[in-house]
């Protein structure tokens, strides 16, 4: 997607080819187009594309049209896009559609020749017959209208089933053929022409009831012609209600079934596919400040996205909201994860959004001591919260914790017999400081930023599943080969079949695996995830990569092993696993989670490894780090992360000594700094390199390194590489 397109608000337009492919519509559209052209009856046919509003009907119609346009000229049908909502009265409907049809027949005549099976004579004869029938309708239109009013039938009904009577009315004009004869001639020449016409009519359900009924009558009576196929897009329930109201019948659905002979239901996209689509698009329009915000954003998309993303339109609306709100908020350092969370809630539940707005405002004044809130007021606000959501909205304890984490002074209750939250609880100084520094939604000074503009998967193929399960049974080597095979197969957008496999396993498929299969899979992941990155790289600092998915499934798989097998598997993974980059990331996150480094010790129920296991892993990883040469370290996927892990494992001098030896030479100095740069992405600059103090100071003095860089700018061999590093140092202010 072009950068300008990524930032443009889409609105309610149909999805393009790339976006529709994210929903898996491409193959469906191809099959529909082939059936319409090759297998549909030569008689007239009315096909309905049904789906709820926002389900992607227009997008599927767009793809079907695109597939037909790519067909060979001998098979390619003529497409007519009819837009009845731009037309006035009933007569104008007929004139408009006949006019479009006539123009297409003239175009066919112009293009006909030796290269096509359509003859010029037949095309011209069909055009003349069509215009003759249209003129006949026009001459008797007034009489038909009068007769329709007298009998209670509409013009289109009379035109369809009463053309003979209309002809009899004008029988006095003996030199004029009867309307029935004109239509018979049109039917005959269209059969002889043997060319298919596809008439598409989108959003039939958005017409006024009377207009919708007239369009359906037109399709089924006046324009019920051979080799003419209609594709109507609508929501069945809404259109059936319009028919019931306009035609005054008891069953609008039954009435519609008499007109539409075949229906195609728009398939519901998989929730994971919708979330990944949102994630990919979000990456092109916004950037997170740090890894912690990235992880929170991942949770927001997982928790709220799974609840709010029901249709393609819901994804488009959420992305449009971010495109609109994020640029001004980014300038003042707002929090992307908070904004996404709030916008998803606003689109899915405006009442809850308003409750959050009111709660944040009240919490702010309470926080700064301007007001107090008593227990009765707390109870009233809790009651208002529960009224704003469905009855079981907070049934999941995991979701309850997620919701509470977003707001100031909200704590989840674990007792099922109590209300799900305690609210307006006292925040610690540290919590308040972090929210202020991050300009978070929970900040009493910044919450209004987020309300300032309030107006405004495919399933894995069966053969792939069978092969993967068999590979897991054969051992780690075979499992790794099978995983890489899946990883190299795209499933649309940035998703691969390996991503889908891990997602399916996380959703419960892992319960089907035997201990042998689990051991093989874990060992395989520890062996091939770095290779996967090298074969098809991804942004390691973004969310929902294959590394993220593998890490999320790790505790689920380990829980399925007994203590002996678990210990053996972990030992094999961390001792011999070739995916040292991924293993190092897992190791570092657990080091922080256990509180061995940093200040963010997590509850034990959120640990992947026990303390004893982490101690053993620490020893294994430290030994691996200490045995590495400088070339091996710098050739890793993320050398800086490995060096940090080495230091945090208990040997801060080891990486420093290794680096100091290497940077003695100018070549080694430049090489090390190149490996310590970070690549970040922003919506205004795209991707660029940054060399910041934190990445350097742990291993060598940043200021001395910076000074040396400037002295080497005129180096005859390294000058260009040094210039890049100087720019990276300068860009540190943007990081």
XYZ file of C-alpha atoms in Angstrom:
735
model
C 0.000 0.000 0.000
C 1.258 3.488 -0.848
C 2.207 5.549 2.200
C -0.427 8.214 1.425
C -3.090 5.498 1.109
C -2.109 4.117 4.514
C -2.872 7.499 6.070
C -6.096 8.186 4.134
C -9.443 7.646 5.785
C -11.288 4.978 3.814
C -14.900 5.395 4.905
C -17.465 2.966 3.509
C -15.777 2.235 0.180
C -15.322 -1.316 -1.036
C -12.003 -2.934 -0.136
C -9.262 -3.118 -2.735
C -7.677 -6.284 -4.056
C -4.950 -6.511 -1.398
C -7.344 -5.816 1.490
C -9.963 -8.265 0.263
C -7.278 -10.912 -0.056
C -6.664 -10.493 3.685
C -10.222 -11.760 4.172
C -9.784 -14.765 1.913
C -12.316 -13.476 -0.653
C -10.065 -13.812 -3.709
C -10.554 -17.544 -4.265
C -14.295 -17.289 -3.569
C -14.663 -14.464 -6.093
C -12.797 -16.465 -8.747
C -15.137 -19.446 -8.324
C -18.237 -17.236 -8.435
C -17.039 -15.506 -11.622
C -16.309 -18.845 -13.297
C -19.730 -20.247 -12.378
C -21.550 -17.161 -13.632
C -19.778 -17.267 -16.967
C -19.437 -20.999 -17.621
C -22.114 -22.809 -15.630
C -25.090 -20.485 -15.209
C -28.215 -21.070 -17.279
C -28.569 -19.325 -20.652
C -31.971 -18.132 -19.458
C -32.219 -15.031 -17.297
C -30.898 -15.482 -13.754
C -31.054 -13.394 -10.600
C -28.321 -14.072 -8.037
C -28.320 -12.529 -4.584
C -25.132 -11.803 -2.624
C -26.357 -11.755 0.965
C -24.657 -10.531 4.087
C -25.112 -8.152 6.989
C -24.093 -4.533 6.682
C -20.325 -4.287 6.802
C -19.784 -7.983 6.018
C -17.987 -7.247 2.732
C -20.682 -7.639 0.070
C -19.426 -4.711 -1.994
C -15.859 -5.944 -1.668
C -16.812 -9.433 -2.840
C -18.744 -7.902 -5.745
C -15.681 -5.823 -6.643
C -13.489 -8.931 -6.693
C -15.987 -10.892 -8.799
C -15.983 -8.051 -11.331
C -12.173 -7.954 -11.307
C -12.020 -11.715 -11.953
C -14.387 -11.421 -14.928
C -12.400 -8.513 -16.370
C -9.289 -10.723 -16.416
C -10.967 -13.488 -18.445
C -10.008 -14.167 -22.044
C -11.928 -12.037 -24.500
C -13.884 -15.019 -25.855
C -15.256 -15.775 -22.362
C -15.371 -12.328 -20.844
C -18.944 -11.157 -20.192
C -20.147 -7.595 -20.525
C -20.618 -5.983 -17.115
C -23.233 -3.326 -16.480
C -23.184 -1.467 -13.179
C -26.696 -0.221 -12.412
C -27.170 2.415 -9.723
C -30.927 2.787 -9.169
C -30.574 5.183 -6.207
C -29.357 7.830 -8.702
C -32.539 7.503 -10.776
C -35.897 9.167 -10.132
C -39.281 7.641 -11.047
C -40.176 4.198 -12.311
C -40.032 5.125 -15.985
C -36.580 6.580 -15.439
C -35.458 3.253 -13.972
C -36.352 1.501 -17.221
C -34.768 4.188 -19.385
C -31.592 4.154 -17.321
C -31.061 0.399 -17.394
C -32.066 0.069 -21.063
C -29.754 2.958 -21.886
C -26.804 1.247 -20.206
C -27.663 -2.010 -21.948
C -27.931 -0.266 -25.320
C -24.579 1.446 -24.967
C -22.895 -1.856 -24.123
C -24.425 -3.529 -27.182
C -23.121 -0.714 -29.376
C -19.685 -1.155 -27.802
C -19.797 -4.886 -28.550
C -20.635 -4.125 -32.183
C -17.673 -1.757 -32.434
C -15.269 -4.298 -30.962
C -16.597 -7.319 -32.845
C -14.421 -8.718 -35.602
C -12.219 -11.632 -36.499
C -10.761 -11.743 -32.981
C -14.092 -12.414 -31.328
C -16.860 -14.931 -31.754
C -19.491 -12.135 -31.610
C -20.500 -10.920 -35.057
C -21.083 -7.255 -35.832
C -24.449 -8.010 -37.429
C -25.800 -9.895 -34.430
C -24.640 -7.223 -31.986
C -26.242 -4.469 -34.072
C -29.449 -6.448 -34.440
C -29.572 -6.972 -30.664
C -29.085 -3.235 -30.128
C -31.873 -2.410 -32.586
C -34.202 -4.941 -30.938
C -33.467 -3.529 -27.498
C -34.145 0.036 -28.611
C -37.321 -1.075 -30.348
C -38.588 -2.717 -27.172
C -37.591 0.327 -25.134
C -39.401 2.666 -27.545
C -42.450 0.436 -27.397
C -42.448 0.667 -23.629
C -42.155 4.434 -23.887
C -45.106 4.800 -26.257
C -47.431 2.783 -24.084
C -46.008 4.015 -20.799
C -48.787 6.493 -20.138
C -51.473 3.907 -20.879
C -49.724 1.341 -18.702
C -49.475 3.841 -15.895
C -53.189 4.638 -16.155
C -54.116 0.958 -16.287
C -51.826 0.235 -13.363
C -53.535 2.810 -11.200
C -56.935 1.491 -12.171
C -56.104 -2.135 -11.444
C -53.751 -1.666 -8.525
C -50.770 -3.045 -10.482
C -47.553 -1.114 -11.017
C -46.049 -0.164 -14.338
C -43.344 -2.786 -14.097
C -45.824 -5.551 -13.323
C -47.907 -4.633 -16.333
C -44.798 -4.354 -18.484
C -43.732 -7.809 -17.393
C -46.940 -9.815 -17.368
C -49.288 -7.577 -19.281
C -47.377 -6.610 -22.386
C -49.999 -8.276 -24.530
C -52.764 -6.208 -22.997
C -50.675 -3.104 -23.533
C -50.252 -4.058 -27.141
C -54.009 -4.437 -27.473
C -54.500 -0.928 -26.156
C -52.435 0.375 -29.088
C -53.783 -2.144 -31.576
C -55.335 0.674 -33.535
C -51.864 1.643 -34.689
C -51.583 -1.305 -37.065
C -48.266 -0.196 -38.474
C -46.646 -0.503 -34.987
C -45.678 -3.989 -33.752
C -47.172 -5.082 -30.478
C -45.021 -4.833 -27.359
C -45.088 -8.606 -26.954
C -43.679 -8.986 -30.460
C -40.918 -6.500 -29.699
C -39.928 -8.400 -26.589
C -40.079 -11.767 -28.403
C -37.723 -10.368 -31.036
C -35.359 -9.076 -28.349
C -35.330 -12.489 -26.654
C -34.592 -14.222 -29.946
C -31.689 -12.000 -30.986
C -30.124 -12.128 -27.529
C -30.151 -15.922 -27.700
C -28.553 -15.783 -31.139
C -25.977 -13.266 -29.978
C -24.857 -15.849 -27.377
C -23.060 -13.266 -25.265
C -23.428 -13.037 -21.500
C -24.306 -9.814 -19.664
C -23.747 -9.393 -15.932
C -25.755 -6.580 -14.323
C -24.578 -5.663 -10.817
C -26.803 -3.746 -8.412
C -25.233 -3.003 -5.043
C -26.919 -1.856 -1.814
C -30.457 -2.773 -2.865
C -31.367 -2.853 0.823
C -30.476 0.831 1.192
C -33.184 1.981 -1.198
C -36.506 3.238 0.051
C -38.947 0.290 0.336
C -40.980 1.371 -2.709
C -37.811 1.918 -4.769
C -36.383 -1.466 -3.770
C -39.621 -3.180 -4.801
C -39.646 -1.457 -8.200
C -36.054 -2.508 -8.866
C -36.884 -6.135 -8.059
C -39.939 -6.031 -10.333
C -37.867 -4.533 -13.119
C -35.268 -7.287 -12.802
C -37.837 -10.083 -12.731
C -40.262 -8.863 -15.394
C -39.250 -6.252 -17.948
C -35.571 -7.209 -18.026
C -35.962 -10.961 -17.575
C -33.955 -11.735 -20.711
C -31.765 -14.626 -21.881
C -28.041 -14.454 -21.112
C -28.667 -11.595 -18.697
C -27.608 -12.338 -15.122
C -28.244 -9.982 -12.233
C -26.045 -9.792 -9.166
C -27.925 -8.090 -6.331
C -26.203 -7.210 -3.035
C -28.336 -6.849 0.073
C -28.924 -7.802 3.689
C -31.764 -10.318 3.570
C -33.527 -9.224 6.742
C -33.540 -5.536 5.802
C -34.631 -6.076 2.196
C -37.333 -8.572 3.227
C -38.724 -5.998 5.645
C -38.767 -3.359 2.884
C -40.640 -5.746 0.580
C -43.160 -6.560 3.289
C -43.783 -2.850 3.847
C -43.915 -1.802 0.184
C -45.755 -4.803 -1.289
C -47.985 -5.270 1.758
C -47.348 -8.988 1.905
C -47.104 -11.169 4.996
C -43.727 -12.703 4.192
C -41.169 -10.472 2.509
C -38.563 -13.231 2.557
C -40.797 -15.600 0.584
C -41.531 -12.824 -1.915
C -37.797 -12.227 -2.362
C -37.161 -15.939 -2.922
C -39.516 -15.866 -5.935
C -37.347 -13.184 -7.531
C -33.846 -14.248 -6.499
C -33.205 -17.743 -7.824
C -29.773 -18.305 -6.275
C -28.105 -16.831 -3.204
C -24.451 -16.539 -2.224
C -23.763 -15.890 1.436
C -20.759 -13.663 2.134
C -18.479 -15.830 4.309
C -17.742 -14.570 7.785
C -14.022 -13.758 8.121
C -12.061 -15.442 10.881
C -11.535 -13.272 13.994
C -7.778 -13.871 13.873
C -7.652 -12.657 10.274
C -9.511 -9.450 11.169
C -7.176 -8.790 14.103
C -4.087 -9.415 11.979
C -5.400 -7.132 9.238
C -5.859 -4.387 11.822
C -2.375 -5.052 13.223
C -0.703 -4.863 9.808
C -2.474 -1.652 8.834
C -1.817 -0.083 12.221
C 1.894 -0.736 11.754
C 1.879 1.462 8.643
C 0.225 4.440 10.335
C 1.529 4.460 13.916
C 4.470 3.409 16.077
C 4.911 2.509 19.729
C 7.444 4.180 22.016
C 8.931 1.080 23.610
C 8.603 -2.660 24.106
C 6.282 -2.279 27.078
C 3.784 -0.255 25.064
C 4.076 -2.778 22.254
C 3.124 -5.596 24.621
C 0.164 -3.627 25.976
C -0.966 -2.884 22.423
C -0.777 -6.590 21.652
C -3.056 -7.320 24.627
C -5.492 -4.610 23.555
C -5.800 -6.101 20.079
C -6.130 -9.621 21.464
C -8.720 -8.779 24.136
C -10.736 -5.922 22.639
C -10.108 -6.816 19.008
C -11.537 -10.300 19.504
C -14.712 -8.691 20.912
C -15.114 -5.751 18.544
C -13.858 -6.999 15.161
C -16.874 -8.831 13.770
C -16.949 -7.563 10.164
C -14.507 -5.982 7.696
C -16.288 -2.683 8.250
C -15.515 -2.813 11.976
C -11.799 -3.069 11.128
C -12.014 -0.230 8.599
C -13.849 1.995 11.083
C -11.261 1.343 13.783
C -8.371 2.066 11.420
C -10.050 5.239 10.191
C -10.432 6.374 13.803
C -6.725 5.825 14.446
C -5.784 7.651 11.225
C -7.909 10.579 12.335
C -6.969 10.792 16.016
C -3.377 9.583 16.163
C -1.451 12.324 14.263
C -2.299 15.145 16.716
C -1.967 12.847 19.733
C 1.383 11.524 18.546
C 2.765 15.046 18.487
C 2.162 15.387 22.227
C 3.426 11.934 23.150
C 0.123 10.176 23.834
C -0.051 6.417 24.264
C -0.982 4.401 21.179
C -2.177 1.338 23.119
C -4.566 3.496 25.179
C -5.921 5.213 22.071
C -6.530 1.920 20.266
C -8.251 0.445 23.329
C -10.551 3.433 23.666
C -11.420 3.609 19.967
C -12.250 -0.095 19.805
C -14.595 0.316 22.760
C -16.161 3.445 21.249
C -16.988 1.638 18.003
C -18.268 -1.460 19.776
C -20.060 0.043 22.782
C -20.613 3.843 22.866
C -22.316 3.589 26.285
C -19.222 1.997 27.798
C -17.062 4.611 26.110
C -19.108 7.381 27.751
C -18.831 5.652 31.113
C -15.038 5.521 30.769
C -14.960 9.205 29.859
C -17.015 10.133 32.919
C -15.008 7.844 35.192
C -11.658 9.267 34.055
C -12.910 12.809 34.620
C -14.126 12.012 38.138
C -10.991 10.040 38.966
C -8.825 12.982 37.899
C -10.453 15.453 40.278
C -10.397 12.903 43.093
C -6.740 12.159 42.399
C -5.643 15.759 42.756
C -7.726 16.301 45.902
C -10.329 18.633 44.413
C -13.210 16.337 45.281
C -14.083 13.214 47.233
C -16.330 10.337 46.311
C -18.256 8.314 48.890
C -19.302 4.691 48.862
C -22.801 5.473 47.581
C -21.350 7.307 44.585
C -18.977 4.425 43.925
C -21.903 2.001 43.997
C -23.851 4.197 41.572
C -20.938 4.322 39.125
C -20.460 0.561 39.319
C -24.160 0.073 38.619
C -23.856 2.389 35.631
C -20.886 0.387 34.374
C -22.757 -2.899 34.581
C -25.748 -1.350 32.815
C -23.513 -0.235 29.944
C -22.336 -3.772 29.084
C -23.962 -7.147 28.367
C -24.594 -9.363 31.370
C -21.578 -11.644 30.884
C -19.192 -8.967 29.556
C -16.785 -9.282 32.499
C -17.254 -13.015 33.132
C -13.657 -13.794 32.139
C -11.224 -13.038 34.950
C -8.443 -12.555 32.413
C -10.453 -9.930 30.547
C -11.475 -8.332 33.837
C -7.809 -7.839 34.718
C -7.112 -6.422 31.270
C -9.957 -3.904 31.585
C -8.855 -2.840 35.064
C -5.263 -2.287 33.890
C -6.371 0.464 31.497
C -8.044 2.748 34.048
C -6.853 4.584 37.167
C -7.901 3.161 40.515
C -9.774 0.155 39.073
C -9.048 -3.241 40.619
C -10.494 -6.572 39.509
C -12.383 -8.626 42.094
C -11.676 -12.349 42.064
C -14.786 -13.342 44.033
C -17.498 -14.430 41.607
C -20.185 -13.447 44.136
C -19.096 -9.799 44.104
C -19.243 -7.107 41.446
C -16.318 -7.491 39.029
C -14.437 -4.352 40.119
C -13.559 -2.009 42.891
C -13.296 1.538 41.578
C -11.758 4.822 42.664
C -9.110 2.955 44.634
C -6.013 4.844 45.700
C -3.167 4.817 43.166
C 0.411 4.479 44.314
C 2.839 7.287 43.630
C 4.647 5.047 41.215
C 1.498 4.240 39.216
C 0.561 7.898 39.005
C 4.090 8.896 38.017
C 4.183 6.336 35.216
C 0.806 7.428 33.857
C 1.867 11.075 33.916
C 5.206 10.399 32.273
C 3.612 8.297 29.569
C 0.693 10.726 29.021
C -1.588 7.765 29.564
C -5.348 7.604 29.681
C -4.946 6.954 33.422
C -3.111 10.243 33.902
C -5.195 12.944 35.619
C -3.373 15.566 33.537
C -3.686 13.874 30.167
C -6.867 11.781 30.063
C -8.753 14.513 28.180
C -6.404 14.098 25.223
C -8.215 10.888 24.393
C -11.702 12.443 24.444
C -10.936 15.773 22.770
C -12.387 14.764 19.366
C -15.289 12.552 20.367
C -17.672 13.758 17.644
C -16.254 12.856 15.049
C -7.790 -17.015 7.916
C -7.918 -19.263 6.306
C -8.083 -22.576 8.017
C -5.064 -24.785 7.449
C -5.625 -27.100 4.478
C -6.504 -30.627 5.566
C -3.437 -32.115 3.891
C -1.187 -29.606 5.663
C -2.706 -30.485 9.050
C -2.192 -34.175 8.391
C 1.429 -33.666 7.330
C 2.230 -31.450 10.339
C 0.723 -33.842 12.859
C 2.668 -36.691 11.274
C 5.877 -34.657 11.373
C 5.363 -33.913 15.080
C 5.123 -37.649 15.658
C 8.375 -38.379 13.796
C 10.632 -36.101 15.856
C 12.101 -32.614 16.238
C 13.963 -32.551 12.915
C 10.864 -33.451 10.928
C 8.736 -31.068 13.000
C 11.175 -28.234 12.300
C 11.170 -28.935 8.573
C 7.361 -29.004 8.528
C 7.170 -25.745 10.492
C 9.519 -23.922 8.119
C 7.532 -25.272 5.190
C 4.388 -23.695 6.641
C 6.211 -20.496 7.478
C 7.200 -19.963 3.858
C 3.562 -20.140 2.721
C 1.636 -16.893 2.914
C -1.954 -16.954 4.083
C -2.592 -13.317 3.142
C -0.950 -10.120 4.358
C 1.849 -10.850 6.822
C 0.211 -14.067 8.074
C 1.818 -17.388 7.195
C 0.450 -20.887 7.610
C 2.864 -21.284 10.529
C 1.205 -18.308 12.256
C -2.176 -19.936 11.769
C -0.866 -23.245 13.132
C 0.393 -21.576 16.329
C -2.835 -19.614 16.683
C -4.885 -22.803 16.339
C -2.698 -24.559 18.894
C -3.149 -21.674 21.336
C -6.920 -21.821 20.874
C -7.048 -25.413 22.135
C -5.560 -27.670 19.475
C -2.517 -28.195 21.694
C -4.710 -30.442 23.857
C -4.726 -32.962 20.998
C -0.934 -33.327 21.020
C 0.731 -36.247 22.744
C 3.729 -35.644 25.041
C 6.020 -36.918 22.267
C 4.546 -34.444 19.788
C 4.797 -31.572 22.264
C 8.435 -32.365 22.996
C 9.182 -32.519 19.263
C 7.390 -29.217 18.606
C 9.138 -27.352 21.437
C 12.530 -28.650 20.412
C 11.754 -27.757 16.797
C 10.777 -24.185 17.690
C 14.021 -23.768 19.626
C 15.837 -24.979 16.540
C 14.209 -23.142 13.625
C 12.671 -19.831 14.726
C 15.860 -17.880 13.977
C 16.072 -19.581 10.599
C 12.462 -18.575 9.965
C 13.385 -14.954 10.586
C 16.349 -15.164 8.234
C 14.265 -16.686 5.474
C 11.422 -14.217 5.784
C 12.219 -11.387 8.151
C 9.655 -9.457 10.157
C 9.707 -6.482 12.502
C 10.830 -8.038 15.784
C 9.709 -4.956 17.680
C 6.155 -5.079 16.383
C 3.415 -7.404 17.605
C 2.020 -10.779 16.591
C 5.086 -12.060 14.795
C 5.732 -15.789 14.636
C 8.178 -15.319 17.552
C 5.413 -13.745 19.650
C 2.994 -16.552 18.869
C 5.572 -19.227 19.674
C 6.330 -17.523 22.985
C 2.644 -17.318 23.928
C 2.097 -21.018 23.347
C 5.216 -22.048 25.290
C 3.577 -22.237 28.770
C 0.563 -24.125 27.388
C 2.770 -26.812 25.871
C 5.037 -27.129 28.905
C 2.050 -27.657 31.197
C 1.218 -30.802 29.241
C 4.521 -32.465 30.139
C 5.330 -34.241 33.384
C 8.208 -32.877 35.465
C 10.803 -35.257 34.078
C 9.967 -34.634 30.418
C 9.566 -30.909 31.038
C 13.066 -30.682 32.529
C 14.578 -32.721 29.704
C 12.820 -30.654 27.046
C 13.893 -27.326 28.527
C 17.469 -28.563 28.829
C 17.503 -29.657 25.192
C 15.913 -26.400 24.001
C 18.274 -24.016 25.746
C 21.422 -26.147 25.525
C 21.280 -27.085 21.859
C 18.596 -24.930 20.234
C 19.962 -23.115 17.176
C 17.379 -20.315 17.530
C 19.572 -18.422 19.972
C 17.918 -15.093 19.160
C 14.440 -16.322 20.079
C 15.699 -18.279 23.092
C 17.545 -15.202 24.344
C 14.388 -13.120 24.119
C 12.407 -15.732 26.060
C 15.189 -15.934 28.646
C 15.382 -12.142 29.108
C 11.629 -11.725 29.516
C 11.533 -14.414 32.160
C 14.491 -12.790 33.905
C 12.484 -9.585 34.182
C 9.255 -11.422 35.078
C 10.971 -13.139 38.024
C 12.338 -9.805 39.200
C 15.962 -10.895 38.791
C 16.558 -7.748 36.829
C 14.522 -4.570 36.620
C 11.622 -3.521 38.822
C 8.678 -5.259 37.147
C 8.433 -8.581 38.920
C 5.288 -10.330 37.719
C 3.025 -12.630 39.788
C 4.207 -16.235 39.815
C 1.118 -17.398 37.913
C 2.390 -15.344 34.955
C 5.817 -16.995 34.884
C 6.655 -19.452 32.125
C 9.398 -21.166 34.152
C 9.737 -21.917 37.839
C 12.565 -20.273 39.782
C 14.532 -23.534 39.741
C 14.029 -23.923 35.974
C 15.085 -20.334 35.308
C 18.214 -20.818 37.398
C 19.158 -23.869 35.342
C 18.396 -22.025 32.094
C 20.470 -19.071 33.303
C 23.480 -21.357 33.806
C 23.049 -22.960 30.386
C 22.632 -19.656 28.552
C 25.533 -18.025 30.377
C 27.798 -20.885 29.343
C 26.653 -20.530 25.740
C 27.261 -16.783 25.756
C 30.717 -17.125 27.304
C 31.776 -19.662 24.684
C 30.931 -17.381 21.757
C 33.451 -15.500 19.650
C 32.893 -11.893 18.687
C 32.029 -13.003 15.146
C 29.375 -15.369 16.449
C 27.868 -12.664 18.653
C 27.775 -10.024 15.925
C 26.293 -12.456 13.412
C 23.310 -13.120 15.664
C 19.937 -11.650 14.710
C 19.973 -9.221 17.646
C 23.503 -8.880 19.053
C 22.512 -6.099 21.481
C 19.794 -8.243 23.034
C 22.224 -11.145 23.417
C 24.852 -8.930 25.053
C 22.259 -7.553 27.469
C 21.152 -11.095 28.338
C 24.759 -12.110 28.906
C 25.286 -9.224 31.296
C 21.995 -9.808 33.132
C 22.778 -13.511 33.481
C 25.474 -12.619 35.999
C 28.561 -11.746 33.934
C 28.514 -7.995 33.161
C 32.252 -7.928 32.433
C 32.155 -10.738 29.862
C 30.431 -8.847 27.033
C 32.289 -5.645 27.891
C 35.702 -7.333 27.565
C 34.652 -8.982 24.286
C 33.548 -5.644 22.838
C 36.593 -3.718 24.087
C 38.925 -6.160 22.332
C 37.023 -5.801 19.065
C 36.815 -2.003 18.990
C 40.580 -1.534 19.216
C 40.698 -1.549 15.419
C 38.737 1.012 13.408
C 37.067 -1.740 11.403
C 36.010 -3.577 14.558
C 34.837 -0.324 16.152
C 32.549 0.473 13.220
C 31.345 -3.104 12.974
C 30.324 -3.205 16.656
C 28.466 0.104 16.535
C 26.610 -0.994 13.412
C 25.389 -4.049 15.276
C 24.309 -1.962 18.281
C 22.068 0.341 16.265
C 18.314 -0.075 16.526
C 15.872 0.210 13.648
C 12.647 2.002 14.491
C 9.598 2.925 12.450
C 7.521 6.070 12.575
C 4.524 7.139 10.519
C 6.233 10.319 9.296
C 9.761 9.017 8.551
C 9.321 5.339 7.909
C 12.167 3.038 9.086
C 15.507 4.486 10.163
C 18.531 3.600 12.314
C 19.216 4.959 15.790
C 22.361 4.557 17.893
C 21.407 5.458 21.437
C 23.273 5.633 24.696
C 21.490 2.702 26.358
C 22.649 0.276 23.664
C 26.278 1.339 23.954
C 27.061 2.382 27.527
C 26.743 -1.108 28.972
C 29.602 -2.334 26.785
C 31.745 0.749 26.158
C 31.625 4.454 26.904
C 29.037 6.108 24.655
C 30.568 9.593 24.747
C 34.014 8.296 23.862
C 32.563 6.205 21.050
C 30.648 9.206 19.743
C 33.761 11.366 19.807
C 35.767 8.692 17.988
C 33.098 8.487 15.304
C 33.501 12.152 14.490
C 37.278 11.861 14.295
C 36.943 8.988 11.789
C 34.545 10.722 9.390
C 37.258 11.172 6.758
C 38.452 7.569 6.970
C 39.332 6.503 3.388
C 37.723 3.065 3.641
C 35.109 3.410 6.386
C 33.899 6.938 5.684
C 30.517 6.016 4.226
C 29.696 3.551 7.031
C 30.785 6.090 9.643
C 28.545 8.749 8.074
C 25.578 6.416 8.551
C 26.502 5.905 12.196
C 26.883 9.648 12.757
C 23.373 10.126 11.410
C 22.134 7.335 13.685
C 23.653 9.096 16.688
C 21.976 12.344 15.640
C 18.642 10.567 15.246
C 18.842 9.392 18.850
C 16.850 12.480 19.850
C 13.848 11.074 17.961
C 13.964 7.719 19.731
